[in-house]
Short mmCIF file of C-alpha atoms (C1' of nucleotides) in Angstrom, two decimals:
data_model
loop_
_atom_site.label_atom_id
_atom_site.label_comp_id
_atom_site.label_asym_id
_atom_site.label_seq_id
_atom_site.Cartn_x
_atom_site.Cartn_y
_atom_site.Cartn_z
CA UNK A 1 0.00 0.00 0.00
CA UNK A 2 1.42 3.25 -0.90
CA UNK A 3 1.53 6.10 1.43
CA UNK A 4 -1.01 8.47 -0.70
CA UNK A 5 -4.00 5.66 -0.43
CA UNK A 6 -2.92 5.24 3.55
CA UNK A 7 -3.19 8.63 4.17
CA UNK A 8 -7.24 8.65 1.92
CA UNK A 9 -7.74 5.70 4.58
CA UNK A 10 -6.58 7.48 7.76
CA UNK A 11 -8.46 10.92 6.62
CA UNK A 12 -11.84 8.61 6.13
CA UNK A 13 -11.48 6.90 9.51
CA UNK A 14 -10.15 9.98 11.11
CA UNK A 15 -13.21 11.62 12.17
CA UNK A 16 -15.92 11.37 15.13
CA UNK A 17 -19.02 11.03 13.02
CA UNK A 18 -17.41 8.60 10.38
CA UNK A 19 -16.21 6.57 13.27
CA UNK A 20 -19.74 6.53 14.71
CA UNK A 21 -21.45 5.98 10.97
CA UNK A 22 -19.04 3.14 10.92
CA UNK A 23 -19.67 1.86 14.44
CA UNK A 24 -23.25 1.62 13.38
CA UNK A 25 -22.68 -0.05 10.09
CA UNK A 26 -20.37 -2.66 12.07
CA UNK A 27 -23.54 -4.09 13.19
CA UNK A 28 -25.97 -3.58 9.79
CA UNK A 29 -26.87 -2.18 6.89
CA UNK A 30 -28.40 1.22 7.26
CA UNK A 31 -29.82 4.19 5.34
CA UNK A 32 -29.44 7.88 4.96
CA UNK A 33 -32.89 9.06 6.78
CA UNK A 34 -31.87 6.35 9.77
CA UNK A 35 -28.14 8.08 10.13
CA UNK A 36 -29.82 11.23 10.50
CA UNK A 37 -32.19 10.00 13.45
CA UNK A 38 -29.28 8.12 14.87
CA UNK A 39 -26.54 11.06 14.92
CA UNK A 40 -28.89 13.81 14.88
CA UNK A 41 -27.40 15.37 11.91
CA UNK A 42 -28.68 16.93 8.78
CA UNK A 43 -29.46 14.63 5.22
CA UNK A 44 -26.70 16.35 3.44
CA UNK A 45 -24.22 15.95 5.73
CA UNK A 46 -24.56 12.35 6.03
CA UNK A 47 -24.62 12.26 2.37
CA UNK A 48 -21.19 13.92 2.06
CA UNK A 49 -19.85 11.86 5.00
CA UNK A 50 -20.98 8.97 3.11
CA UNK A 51 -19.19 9.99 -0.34
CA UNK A 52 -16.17 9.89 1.60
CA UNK A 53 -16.54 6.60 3.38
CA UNK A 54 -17.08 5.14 -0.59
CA UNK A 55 -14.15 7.18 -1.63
CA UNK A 56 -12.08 5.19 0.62
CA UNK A 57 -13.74 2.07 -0.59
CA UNK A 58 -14.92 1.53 3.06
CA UNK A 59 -18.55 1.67 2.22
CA UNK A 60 -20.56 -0.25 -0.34
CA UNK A 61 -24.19 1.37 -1.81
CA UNK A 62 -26.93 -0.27 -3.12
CA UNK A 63 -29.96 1.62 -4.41
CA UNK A 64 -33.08 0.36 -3.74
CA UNK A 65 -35.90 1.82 -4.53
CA UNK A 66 -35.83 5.73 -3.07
CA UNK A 67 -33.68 4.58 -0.60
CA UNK A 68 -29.41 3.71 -0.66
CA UNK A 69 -28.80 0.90 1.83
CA UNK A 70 -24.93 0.86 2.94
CA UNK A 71 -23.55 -1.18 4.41
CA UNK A 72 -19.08 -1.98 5.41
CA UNK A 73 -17.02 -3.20 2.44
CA UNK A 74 -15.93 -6.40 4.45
CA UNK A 75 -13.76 -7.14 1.72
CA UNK A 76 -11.61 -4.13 1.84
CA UNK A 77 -7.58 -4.44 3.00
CA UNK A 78 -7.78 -3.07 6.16
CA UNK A 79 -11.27 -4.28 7.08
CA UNK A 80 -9.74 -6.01 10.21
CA UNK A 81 -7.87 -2.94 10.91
CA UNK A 82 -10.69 -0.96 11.22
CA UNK A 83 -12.98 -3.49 13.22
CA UNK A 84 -10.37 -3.56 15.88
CA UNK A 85 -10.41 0.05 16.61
CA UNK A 86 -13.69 0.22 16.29
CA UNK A 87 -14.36 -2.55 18.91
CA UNK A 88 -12.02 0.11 21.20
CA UNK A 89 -14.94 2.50 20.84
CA UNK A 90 -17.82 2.44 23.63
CA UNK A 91 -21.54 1.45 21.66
CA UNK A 92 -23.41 4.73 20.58
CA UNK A 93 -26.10 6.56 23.08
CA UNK A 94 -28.93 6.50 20.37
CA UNK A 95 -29.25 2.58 18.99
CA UNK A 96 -31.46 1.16 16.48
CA UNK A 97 -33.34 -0.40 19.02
CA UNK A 98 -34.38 2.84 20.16
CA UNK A 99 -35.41 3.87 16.67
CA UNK A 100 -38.00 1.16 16.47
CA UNK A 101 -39.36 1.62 19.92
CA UNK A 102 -39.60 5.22 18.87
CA UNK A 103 -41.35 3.78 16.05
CA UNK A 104 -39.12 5.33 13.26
CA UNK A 105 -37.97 1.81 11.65
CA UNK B 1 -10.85 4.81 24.73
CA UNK B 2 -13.47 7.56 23.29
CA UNK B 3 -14.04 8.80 19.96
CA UNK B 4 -12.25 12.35 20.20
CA UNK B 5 -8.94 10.66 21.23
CA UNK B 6 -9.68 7.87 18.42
CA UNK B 7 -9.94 11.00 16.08
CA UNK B 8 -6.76 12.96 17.57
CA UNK B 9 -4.75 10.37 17.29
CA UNK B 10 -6.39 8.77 13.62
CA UNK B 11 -5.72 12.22 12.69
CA UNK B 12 -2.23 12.34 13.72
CA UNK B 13 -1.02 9.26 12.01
CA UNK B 14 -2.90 10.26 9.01
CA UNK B 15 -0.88 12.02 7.38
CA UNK B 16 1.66 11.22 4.36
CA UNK B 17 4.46 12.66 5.79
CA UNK B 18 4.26 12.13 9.33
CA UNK B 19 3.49 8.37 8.51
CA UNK B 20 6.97 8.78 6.53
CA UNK B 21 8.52 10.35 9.87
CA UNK B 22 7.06 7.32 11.75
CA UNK B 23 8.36 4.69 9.52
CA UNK B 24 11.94 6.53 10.28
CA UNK B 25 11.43 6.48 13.82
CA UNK B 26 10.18 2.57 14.04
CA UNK B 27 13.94 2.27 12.72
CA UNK B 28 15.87 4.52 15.09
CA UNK B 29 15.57 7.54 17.16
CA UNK B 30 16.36 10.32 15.10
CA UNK B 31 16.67 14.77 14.96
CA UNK B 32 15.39 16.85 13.46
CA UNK B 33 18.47 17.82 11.53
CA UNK B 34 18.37 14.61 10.04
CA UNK B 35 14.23 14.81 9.10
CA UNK B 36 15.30 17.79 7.34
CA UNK B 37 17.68 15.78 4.96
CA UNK B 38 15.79 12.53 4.96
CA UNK B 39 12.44 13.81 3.96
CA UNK B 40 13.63 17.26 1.68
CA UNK B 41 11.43 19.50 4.06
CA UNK B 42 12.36 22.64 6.37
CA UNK B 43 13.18 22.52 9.69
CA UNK B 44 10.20 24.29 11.42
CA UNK B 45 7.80 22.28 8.87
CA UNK B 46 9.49 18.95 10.69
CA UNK B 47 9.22 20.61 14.27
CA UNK B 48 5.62 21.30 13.52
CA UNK B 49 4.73 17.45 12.20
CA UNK B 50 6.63 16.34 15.78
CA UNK B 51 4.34 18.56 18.04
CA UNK B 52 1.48 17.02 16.27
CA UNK B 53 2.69 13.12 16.81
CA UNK B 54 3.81 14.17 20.21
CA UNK B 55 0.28 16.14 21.42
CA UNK B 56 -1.08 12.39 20.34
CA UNK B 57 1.52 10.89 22.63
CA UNK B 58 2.79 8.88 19.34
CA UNK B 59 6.27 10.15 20.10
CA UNK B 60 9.23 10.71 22.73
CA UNK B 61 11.75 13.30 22.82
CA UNK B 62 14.63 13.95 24.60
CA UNK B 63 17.06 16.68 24.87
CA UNK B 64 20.59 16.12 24.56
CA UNK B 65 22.48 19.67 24.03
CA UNK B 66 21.71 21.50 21.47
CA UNK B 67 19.98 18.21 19.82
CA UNK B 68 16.06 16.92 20.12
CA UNK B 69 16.29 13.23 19.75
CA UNK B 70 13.19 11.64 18.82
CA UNK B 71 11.84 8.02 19.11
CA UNK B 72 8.45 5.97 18.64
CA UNK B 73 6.83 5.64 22.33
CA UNK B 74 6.33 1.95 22.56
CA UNK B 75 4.27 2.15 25.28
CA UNK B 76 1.38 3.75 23.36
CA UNK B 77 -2.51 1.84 23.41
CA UNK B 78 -2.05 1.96 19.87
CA UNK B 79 1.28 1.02 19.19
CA UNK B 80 0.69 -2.21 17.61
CA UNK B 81 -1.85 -0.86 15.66
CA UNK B 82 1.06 1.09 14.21
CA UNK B 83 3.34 -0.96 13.36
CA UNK B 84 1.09 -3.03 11.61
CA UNK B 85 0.73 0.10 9.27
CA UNK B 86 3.63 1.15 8.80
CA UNK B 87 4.86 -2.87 7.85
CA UNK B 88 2.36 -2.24 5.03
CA UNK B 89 4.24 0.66 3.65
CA UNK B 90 7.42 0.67 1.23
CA UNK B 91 10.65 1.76 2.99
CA UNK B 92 11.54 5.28 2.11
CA UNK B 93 13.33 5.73 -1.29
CA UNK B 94 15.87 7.97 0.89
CA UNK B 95 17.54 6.27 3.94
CA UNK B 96 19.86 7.21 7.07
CA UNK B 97 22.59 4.64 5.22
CA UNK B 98 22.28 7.03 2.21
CA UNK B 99 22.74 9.46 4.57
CA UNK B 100 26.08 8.56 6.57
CA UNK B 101 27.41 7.41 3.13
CA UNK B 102 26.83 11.04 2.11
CA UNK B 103 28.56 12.13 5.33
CA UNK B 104 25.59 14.04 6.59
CA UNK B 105 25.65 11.89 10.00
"C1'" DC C 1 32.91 36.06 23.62
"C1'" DC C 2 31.28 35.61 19.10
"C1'" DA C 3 29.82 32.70 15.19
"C1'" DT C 4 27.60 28.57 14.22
"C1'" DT C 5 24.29 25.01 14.85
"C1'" DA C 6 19.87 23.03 16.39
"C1'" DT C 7 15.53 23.90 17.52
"C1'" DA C 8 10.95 26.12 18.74
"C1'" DT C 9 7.55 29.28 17.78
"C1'" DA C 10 4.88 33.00 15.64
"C1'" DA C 11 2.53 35.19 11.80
"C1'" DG C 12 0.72 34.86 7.29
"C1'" DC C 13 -1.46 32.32 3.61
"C1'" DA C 14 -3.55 29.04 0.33
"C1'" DA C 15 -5.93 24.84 0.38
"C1'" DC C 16 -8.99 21.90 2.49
"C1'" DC C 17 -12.81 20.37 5.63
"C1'" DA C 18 -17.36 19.86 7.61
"C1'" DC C 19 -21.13 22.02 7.91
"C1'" DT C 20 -25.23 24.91 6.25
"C1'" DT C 21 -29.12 26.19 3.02
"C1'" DA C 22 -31.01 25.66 -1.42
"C1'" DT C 23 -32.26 22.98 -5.17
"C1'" DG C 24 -32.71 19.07 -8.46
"C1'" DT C 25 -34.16 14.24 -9.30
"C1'" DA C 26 -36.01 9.91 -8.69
"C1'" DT C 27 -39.46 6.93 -6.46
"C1'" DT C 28 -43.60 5.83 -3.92
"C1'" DC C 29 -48.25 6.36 -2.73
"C1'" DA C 30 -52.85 8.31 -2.33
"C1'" DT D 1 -51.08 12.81 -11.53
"C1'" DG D 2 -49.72 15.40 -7.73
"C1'" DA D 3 -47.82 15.34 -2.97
"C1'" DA D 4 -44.52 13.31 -0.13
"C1'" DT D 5 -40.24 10.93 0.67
"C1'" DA D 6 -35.27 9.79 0.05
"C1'" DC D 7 -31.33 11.21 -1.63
"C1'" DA D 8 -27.43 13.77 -4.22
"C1'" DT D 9 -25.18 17.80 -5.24
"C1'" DA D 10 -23.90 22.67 -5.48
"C1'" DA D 11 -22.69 27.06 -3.43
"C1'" DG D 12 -21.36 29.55 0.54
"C1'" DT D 13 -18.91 29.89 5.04
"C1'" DG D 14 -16.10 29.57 9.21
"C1'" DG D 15 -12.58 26.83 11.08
"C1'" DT D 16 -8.48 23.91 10.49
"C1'" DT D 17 -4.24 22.29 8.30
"C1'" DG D 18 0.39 22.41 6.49
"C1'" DC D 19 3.35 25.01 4.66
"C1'" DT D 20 6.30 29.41 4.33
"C1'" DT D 21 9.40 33.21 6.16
"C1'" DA D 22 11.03 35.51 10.12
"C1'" DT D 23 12.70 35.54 14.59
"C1'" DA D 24 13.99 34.05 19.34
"C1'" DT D 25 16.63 30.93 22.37
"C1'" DA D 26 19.95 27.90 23.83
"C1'" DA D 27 24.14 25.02 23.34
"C1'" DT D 28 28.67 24.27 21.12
"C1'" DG D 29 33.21 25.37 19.47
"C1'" DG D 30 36.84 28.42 17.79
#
DNA sequence: CCATTATATAAGCAACCACTTATGTATTCA
DNA sequence: TGAATACATAAGTGGTTGCTTATATAATGG
């Protein structure tokens, strides 16, 4: 791996709400209207955060309808990397579970 | 360990040069003198890239007269994390060998 | 003691980042 | 078909980053 494509991977991990995006996709596929629920942020943000993620190649889309499902690129080089330090990070306030008993699943 | 220090310190190591300054250092302690020939950069551009690695607590330094050595701290949460990085990267097309043959050392 | 060497730090600057609001484009559903 | 929903993207903005040049400080060596 050359140092140009370490430093793209490093930038895409490298931030709170990516971490937290990923944290969430560690356990399932998700969409854009859930992520903004989940870390109370806006649709376009989570968007752009997203474009990154896929940039990276972290982060694989599939369309679906109106909605883009996404969901970890388990098959990407430092995929084990990445779970580790994600397993160092404590589980998210707002969970999914919450979502449905808030009835917004 | 939370996500802010995840970030600080993903942020740290994510960077081409600094990982370059890091693959040095998991080699030898070095200066900063001898950054400034190794990697083609200016002095104060080094001394700013080693504040950064050592606010994250990535590095040591120690100083010896006029002379700021440098090394990898070892004893860092994340140190094998590191290493396992920088293994993945190609050793640096300039090298402290070069740099003794050269007489610079 | 004075010149040199090694380093830190400050100010300035261009590029980049993460957000915002606004808008366009599908898709679904009544 | 028309309203609502899900999403992408563009433009604008304030904050951050990584460099530069300039300068200060401290140690070494003649």
């Amino acid at each position: 791996m050359e140092y140009d494509q370490m430093e793209t991977y490093l930038k895409a991990i490298g931030d709170q709400k990516r971490l937290l995006i990923l944290k969430f996709l560690a356990k399932e596929a998700l969409r854009i209207c859930e992520f903004t629920d989940l870390l109370e942020m806006t649709q376009p943000a989570i968007s752009q955060h997203m474009r990154k993620l896929k940039h990276a190649g972290l982060v694989w889309e599939e369309k679906r309808g109106r909605w883009t499902i996404w969901s970890l690129n388990t098959q990407h080089m430092q995929y084990p990397v990445l779970i580790h330090l994600l397993d160092l990070l404590p589980e998210p306030r707002r969970s999914i579970g919450r979502l449905i008993a808030e009835g917004k699943k």
